[in-house]
Tab-separated table of C-alpha atoms in Angstrom:
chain	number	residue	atom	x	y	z
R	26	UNK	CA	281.750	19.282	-128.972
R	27	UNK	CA	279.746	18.223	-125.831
R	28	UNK	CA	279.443	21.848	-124.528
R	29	UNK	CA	278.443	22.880	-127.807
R	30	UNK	CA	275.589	20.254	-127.804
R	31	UNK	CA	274.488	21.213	-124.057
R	32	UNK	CA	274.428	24.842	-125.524
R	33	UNK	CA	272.478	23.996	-128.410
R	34	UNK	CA	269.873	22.044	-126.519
R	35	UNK	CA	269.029	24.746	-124.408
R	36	UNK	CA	268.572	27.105	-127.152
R	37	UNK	CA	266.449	24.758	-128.703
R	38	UNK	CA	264.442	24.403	-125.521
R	39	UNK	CA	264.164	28.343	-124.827
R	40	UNK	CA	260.857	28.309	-127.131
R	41	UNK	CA	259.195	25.564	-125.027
R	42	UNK	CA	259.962	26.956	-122.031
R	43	UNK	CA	258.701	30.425	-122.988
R	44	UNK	CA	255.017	28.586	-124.154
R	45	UNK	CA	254.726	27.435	-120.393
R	46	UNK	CA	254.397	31.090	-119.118
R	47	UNK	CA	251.208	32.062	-121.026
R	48	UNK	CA	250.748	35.780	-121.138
R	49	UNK	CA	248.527	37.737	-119.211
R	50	UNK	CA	246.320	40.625	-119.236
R	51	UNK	CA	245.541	42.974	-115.850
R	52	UNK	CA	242.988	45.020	-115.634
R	53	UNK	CA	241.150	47.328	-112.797
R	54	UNK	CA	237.217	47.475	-112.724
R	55	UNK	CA	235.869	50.139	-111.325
R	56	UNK	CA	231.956	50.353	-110.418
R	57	UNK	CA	229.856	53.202	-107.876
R	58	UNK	CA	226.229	52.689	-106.932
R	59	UNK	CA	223.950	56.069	-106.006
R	60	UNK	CA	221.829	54.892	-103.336
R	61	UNK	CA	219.584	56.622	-100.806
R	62	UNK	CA	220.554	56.715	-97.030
R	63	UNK	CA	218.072	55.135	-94.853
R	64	UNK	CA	218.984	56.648	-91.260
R	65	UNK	CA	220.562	60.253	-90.297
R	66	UNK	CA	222.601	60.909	-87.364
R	67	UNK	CA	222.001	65.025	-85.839
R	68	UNK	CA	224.038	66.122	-82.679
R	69	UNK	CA	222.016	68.697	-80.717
R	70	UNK	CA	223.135	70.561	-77.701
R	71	UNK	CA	222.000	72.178	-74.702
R	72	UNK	CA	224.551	75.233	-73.619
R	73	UNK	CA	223.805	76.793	-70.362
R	74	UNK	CA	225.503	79.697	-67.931
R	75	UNK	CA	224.738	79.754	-64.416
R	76	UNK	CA	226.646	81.804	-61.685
R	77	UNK	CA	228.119	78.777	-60.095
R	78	UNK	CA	228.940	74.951	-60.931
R	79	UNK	CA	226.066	73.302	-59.606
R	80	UNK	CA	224.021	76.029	-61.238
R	81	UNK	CA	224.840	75.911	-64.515
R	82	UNK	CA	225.078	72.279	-63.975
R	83	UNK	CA	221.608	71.671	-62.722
R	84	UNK	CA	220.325	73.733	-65.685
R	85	UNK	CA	221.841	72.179	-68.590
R	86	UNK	CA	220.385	68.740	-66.998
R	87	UNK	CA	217.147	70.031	-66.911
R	88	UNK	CA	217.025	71.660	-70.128
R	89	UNK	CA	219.194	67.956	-71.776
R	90	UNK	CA	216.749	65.576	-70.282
R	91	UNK	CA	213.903	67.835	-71.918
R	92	UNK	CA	215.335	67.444	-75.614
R	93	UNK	CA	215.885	63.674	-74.453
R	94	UNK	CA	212.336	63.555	-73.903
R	95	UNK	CA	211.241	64.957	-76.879
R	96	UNK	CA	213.257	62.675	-78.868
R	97	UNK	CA	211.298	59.607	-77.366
R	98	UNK	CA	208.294	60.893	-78.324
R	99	UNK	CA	209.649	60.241	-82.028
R	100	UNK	CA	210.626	57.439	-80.525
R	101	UNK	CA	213.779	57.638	-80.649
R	102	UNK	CA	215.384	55.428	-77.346
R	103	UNK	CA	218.094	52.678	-76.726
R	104	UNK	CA	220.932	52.342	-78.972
R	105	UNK	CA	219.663	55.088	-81.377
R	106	UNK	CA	220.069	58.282	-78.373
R	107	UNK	CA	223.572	58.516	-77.091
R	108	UNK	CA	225.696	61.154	-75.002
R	109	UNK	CA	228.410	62.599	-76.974
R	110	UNK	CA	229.598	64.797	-74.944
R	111	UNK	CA	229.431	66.691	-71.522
R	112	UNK	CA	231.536	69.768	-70.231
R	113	UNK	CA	231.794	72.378	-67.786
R	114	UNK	CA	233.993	75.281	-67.861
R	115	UNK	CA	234.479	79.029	-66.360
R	116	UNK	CA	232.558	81.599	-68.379
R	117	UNK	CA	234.114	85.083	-69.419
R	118	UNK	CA	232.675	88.168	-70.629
R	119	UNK	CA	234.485	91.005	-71.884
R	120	UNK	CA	234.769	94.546	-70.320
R	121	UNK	CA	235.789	98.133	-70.958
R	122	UNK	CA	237.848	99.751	-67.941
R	123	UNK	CA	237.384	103.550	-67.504
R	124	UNK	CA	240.051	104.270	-68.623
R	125	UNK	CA	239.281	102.422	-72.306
R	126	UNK	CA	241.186	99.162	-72.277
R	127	UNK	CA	239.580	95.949	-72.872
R	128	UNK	CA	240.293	92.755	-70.471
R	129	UNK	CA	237.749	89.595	-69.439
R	130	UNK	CA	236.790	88.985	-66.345
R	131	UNK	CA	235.031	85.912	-65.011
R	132	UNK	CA	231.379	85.774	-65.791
R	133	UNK	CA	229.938	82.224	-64.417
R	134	UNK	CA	230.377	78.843	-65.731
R	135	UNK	CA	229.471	77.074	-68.937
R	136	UNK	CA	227.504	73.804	-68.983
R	137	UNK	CA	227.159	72.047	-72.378
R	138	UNK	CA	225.278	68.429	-72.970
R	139	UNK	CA	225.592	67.185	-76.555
R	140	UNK	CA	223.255	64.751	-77.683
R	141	UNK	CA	223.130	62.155	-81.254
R	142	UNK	CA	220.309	61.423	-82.186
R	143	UNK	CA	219.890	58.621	-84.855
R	144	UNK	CA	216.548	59.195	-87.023
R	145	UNK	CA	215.627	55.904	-88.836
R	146	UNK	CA	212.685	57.942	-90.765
R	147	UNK	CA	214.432	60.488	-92.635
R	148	UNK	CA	210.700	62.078	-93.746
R	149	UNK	CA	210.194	63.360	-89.967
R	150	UNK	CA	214.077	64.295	-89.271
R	151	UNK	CA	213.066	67.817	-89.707
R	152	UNK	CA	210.005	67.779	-87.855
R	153	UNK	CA	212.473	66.345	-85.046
R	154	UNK	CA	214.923	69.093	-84.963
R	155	UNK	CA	212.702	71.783	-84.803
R	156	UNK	CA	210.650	70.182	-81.940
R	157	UNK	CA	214.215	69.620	-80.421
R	158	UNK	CA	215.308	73.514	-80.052
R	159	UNK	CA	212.080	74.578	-79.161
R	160	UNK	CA	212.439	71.806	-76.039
R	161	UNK	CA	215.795	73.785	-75.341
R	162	UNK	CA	218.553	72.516	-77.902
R	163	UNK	CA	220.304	75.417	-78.605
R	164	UNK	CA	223.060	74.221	-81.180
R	165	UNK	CA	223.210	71.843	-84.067
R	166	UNK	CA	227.050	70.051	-84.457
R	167	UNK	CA	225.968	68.771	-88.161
R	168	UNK	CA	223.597	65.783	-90.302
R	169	UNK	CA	225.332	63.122	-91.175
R	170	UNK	CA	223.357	60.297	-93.594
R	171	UNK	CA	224.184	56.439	-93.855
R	172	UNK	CA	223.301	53.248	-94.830
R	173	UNK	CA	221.852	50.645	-91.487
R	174	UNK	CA	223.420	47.729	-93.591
R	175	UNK	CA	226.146	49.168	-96.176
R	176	UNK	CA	227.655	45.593	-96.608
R	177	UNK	CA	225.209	44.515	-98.903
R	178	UNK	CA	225.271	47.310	-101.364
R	179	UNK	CA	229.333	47.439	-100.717
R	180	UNK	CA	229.086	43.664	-102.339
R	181	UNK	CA	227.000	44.501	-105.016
R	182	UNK	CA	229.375	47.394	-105.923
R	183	UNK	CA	232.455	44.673	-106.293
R	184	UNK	CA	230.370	42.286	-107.813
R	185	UNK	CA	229.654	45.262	-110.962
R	186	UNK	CA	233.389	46.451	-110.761
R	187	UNK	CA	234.516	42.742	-111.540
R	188	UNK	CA	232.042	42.589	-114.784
R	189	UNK	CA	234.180	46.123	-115.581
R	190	UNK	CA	237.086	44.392	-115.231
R	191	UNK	CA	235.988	41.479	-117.464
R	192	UNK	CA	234.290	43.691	-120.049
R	193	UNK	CA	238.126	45.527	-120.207
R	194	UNK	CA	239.695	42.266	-120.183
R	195	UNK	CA	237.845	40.691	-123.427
R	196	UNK	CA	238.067	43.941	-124.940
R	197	UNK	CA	241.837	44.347	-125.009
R	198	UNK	CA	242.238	41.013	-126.074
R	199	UNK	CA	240.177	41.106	-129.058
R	200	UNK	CA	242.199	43.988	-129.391
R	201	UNK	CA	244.938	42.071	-129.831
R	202	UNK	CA	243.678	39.729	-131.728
R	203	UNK	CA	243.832	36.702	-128.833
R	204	UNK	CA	241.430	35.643	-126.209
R	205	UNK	CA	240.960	35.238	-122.667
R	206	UNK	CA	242.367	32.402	-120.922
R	207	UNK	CA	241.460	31.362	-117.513
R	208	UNK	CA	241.123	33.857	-114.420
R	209	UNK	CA	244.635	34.166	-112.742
R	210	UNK	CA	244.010	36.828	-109.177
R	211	UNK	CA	241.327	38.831	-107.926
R	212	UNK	CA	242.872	41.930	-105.699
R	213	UNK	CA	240.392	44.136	-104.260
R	214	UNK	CA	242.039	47.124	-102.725
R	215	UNK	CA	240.690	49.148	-99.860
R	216	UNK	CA	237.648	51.170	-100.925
R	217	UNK	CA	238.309	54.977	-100.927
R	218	UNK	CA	234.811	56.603	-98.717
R	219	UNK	CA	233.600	59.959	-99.413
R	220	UNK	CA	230.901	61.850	-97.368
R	221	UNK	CA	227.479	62.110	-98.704
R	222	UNK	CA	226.519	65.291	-100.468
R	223	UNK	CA	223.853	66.690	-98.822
R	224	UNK	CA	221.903	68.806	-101.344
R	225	UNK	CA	220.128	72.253	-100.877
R	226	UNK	CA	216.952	71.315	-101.972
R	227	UNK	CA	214.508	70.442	-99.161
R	228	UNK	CA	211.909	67.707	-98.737
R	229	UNK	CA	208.496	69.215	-97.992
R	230	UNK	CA	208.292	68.014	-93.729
R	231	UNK	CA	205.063	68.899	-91.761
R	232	UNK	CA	205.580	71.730	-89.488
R	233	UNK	CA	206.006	70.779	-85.958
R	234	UNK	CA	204.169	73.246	-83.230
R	235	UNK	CA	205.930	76.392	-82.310
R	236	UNK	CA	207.751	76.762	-85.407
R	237	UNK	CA	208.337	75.325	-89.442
R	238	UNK	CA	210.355	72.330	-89.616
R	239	UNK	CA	214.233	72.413	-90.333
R	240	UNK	CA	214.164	71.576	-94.007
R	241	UNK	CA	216.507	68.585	-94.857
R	242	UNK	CA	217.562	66.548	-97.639
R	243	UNK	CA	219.256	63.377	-97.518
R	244	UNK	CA	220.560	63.380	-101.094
R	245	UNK	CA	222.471	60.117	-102.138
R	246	UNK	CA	225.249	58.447	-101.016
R	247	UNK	CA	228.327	57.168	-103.770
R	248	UNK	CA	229.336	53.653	-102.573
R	249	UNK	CA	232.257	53.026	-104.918
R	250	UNK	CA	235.005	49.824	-105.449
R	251	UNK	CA	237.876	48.882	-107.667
R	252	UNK	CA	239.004	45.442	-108.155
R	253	UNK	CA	242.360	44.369	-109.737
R	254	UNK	CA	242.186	41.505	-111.994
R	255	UNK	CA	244.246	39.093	-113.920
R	256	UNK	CA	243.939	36.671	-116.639
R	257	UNK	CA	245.963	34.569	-118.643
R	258	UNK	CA	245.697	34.945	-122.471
R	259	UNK	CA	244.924	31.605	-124.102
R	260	UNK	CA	247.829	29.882	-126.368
């Protein structure tokens, strides 16, 4: 009879114990802002051939420190001009032997100086490059477009994905015909980047002397988040 009694108090208690553990509703927000970069990073370079080392060398210097010039006129110094690369290499050209076959044979050396550029206003970027390979830049690596403080607009971004999450939150539990009890967890996974479109159509630039300027348009740039979140549901 005892161990029937224990028994039967537990069952009896199962109920109450349940009630403890209120249930609970997870949700993720999701939020993305379109905002305009406010600074563009170019990499221009200065390729050279000369018939020796120091040749090739001493041009590429001359012809680097030119563009480097040019970009302080813009000015463009400090922090914002940076070497990204230097190299020197033998040089090859192809040939045809009389008797038809092809082979390379040595043909000089190969200086290249690869500058990045950071251009805080975007309306003269264009301008810039152009003025840049007419100083003696003779190859563009690629624009890329960002944000000088992205931490503010990243916050922002949570903030919104959080009042998703809410919004989905109250809605399933009306839904259900309950209501939302107190906030439980706040996860916020890492943010998933992706690069800024860069669209075709160009910004009207002033033309720079020698030449038109390199069209360019800096688009928009997605800044996204997700939050997970979890509430209880009131009893």
């Amino acid at each position: 009879m005892r161990a029937v009694a224990i028994l039967l108090a537990l069952v009896l208690a199962a109920p109450a114990l349940a009630e403890e553990a209120p249930g609970r509703i997870s949700v993720v927000g999701r939020a993305s802002r379109e905002v305009a970069p406010d600074f563009a990073t170019v990499e221009v370079a200065v390729e050279s051939r000369g018939p020796n080392p120091a040749a090739s060398l001493d041009q590429n210097s001359a012809a680097t420190r030119k563009v480097v010039d040019l970009a302080g006129e813009f000015g463009i110094v400090g922090p914002d001009l940076a070497t990204a690369s230097v190299s020197l290499r033998p040089a090859s050209k192809t040939v045809r032997d009389p008797g038809g076959q092809m082979r390379d044979v040595p043909d000089g050396y190969q200086a290249t100086n690869a500058v990045s550029v950071r251009v805080r206003d975007l309306k003269r970027l264009g301008a810039l490059m152009r003025r840049l390979l007419d100083g003696g830049a003779n190859r563009i690596g690629g624009v890329a477009f960002g944000l000088s403080d992205p931490g503010q607009t990243e916050n922002a971004v949570r903030a919104d994905a959080v009042r998703d999450a809410r919004r989905q939150a109250e809605t399933l539990a009306e839904a259900a015909g309950t209501r939302l009890g107190r906030l439980e967890s706040i996860v916020s996974p890492p943010r998933e980047g992706a690069p800024a479109p860069v669209h075709a159509r160009a910004f009207a630039a002033k033309a720079a002397p020698g030449g038109l300027a390199v069209p360019v348009e800096p688009g928009t740039l997605t800044v996204e988040a997700a939050v997970e979140v979890t509430y209880t549901i009131a009893p």
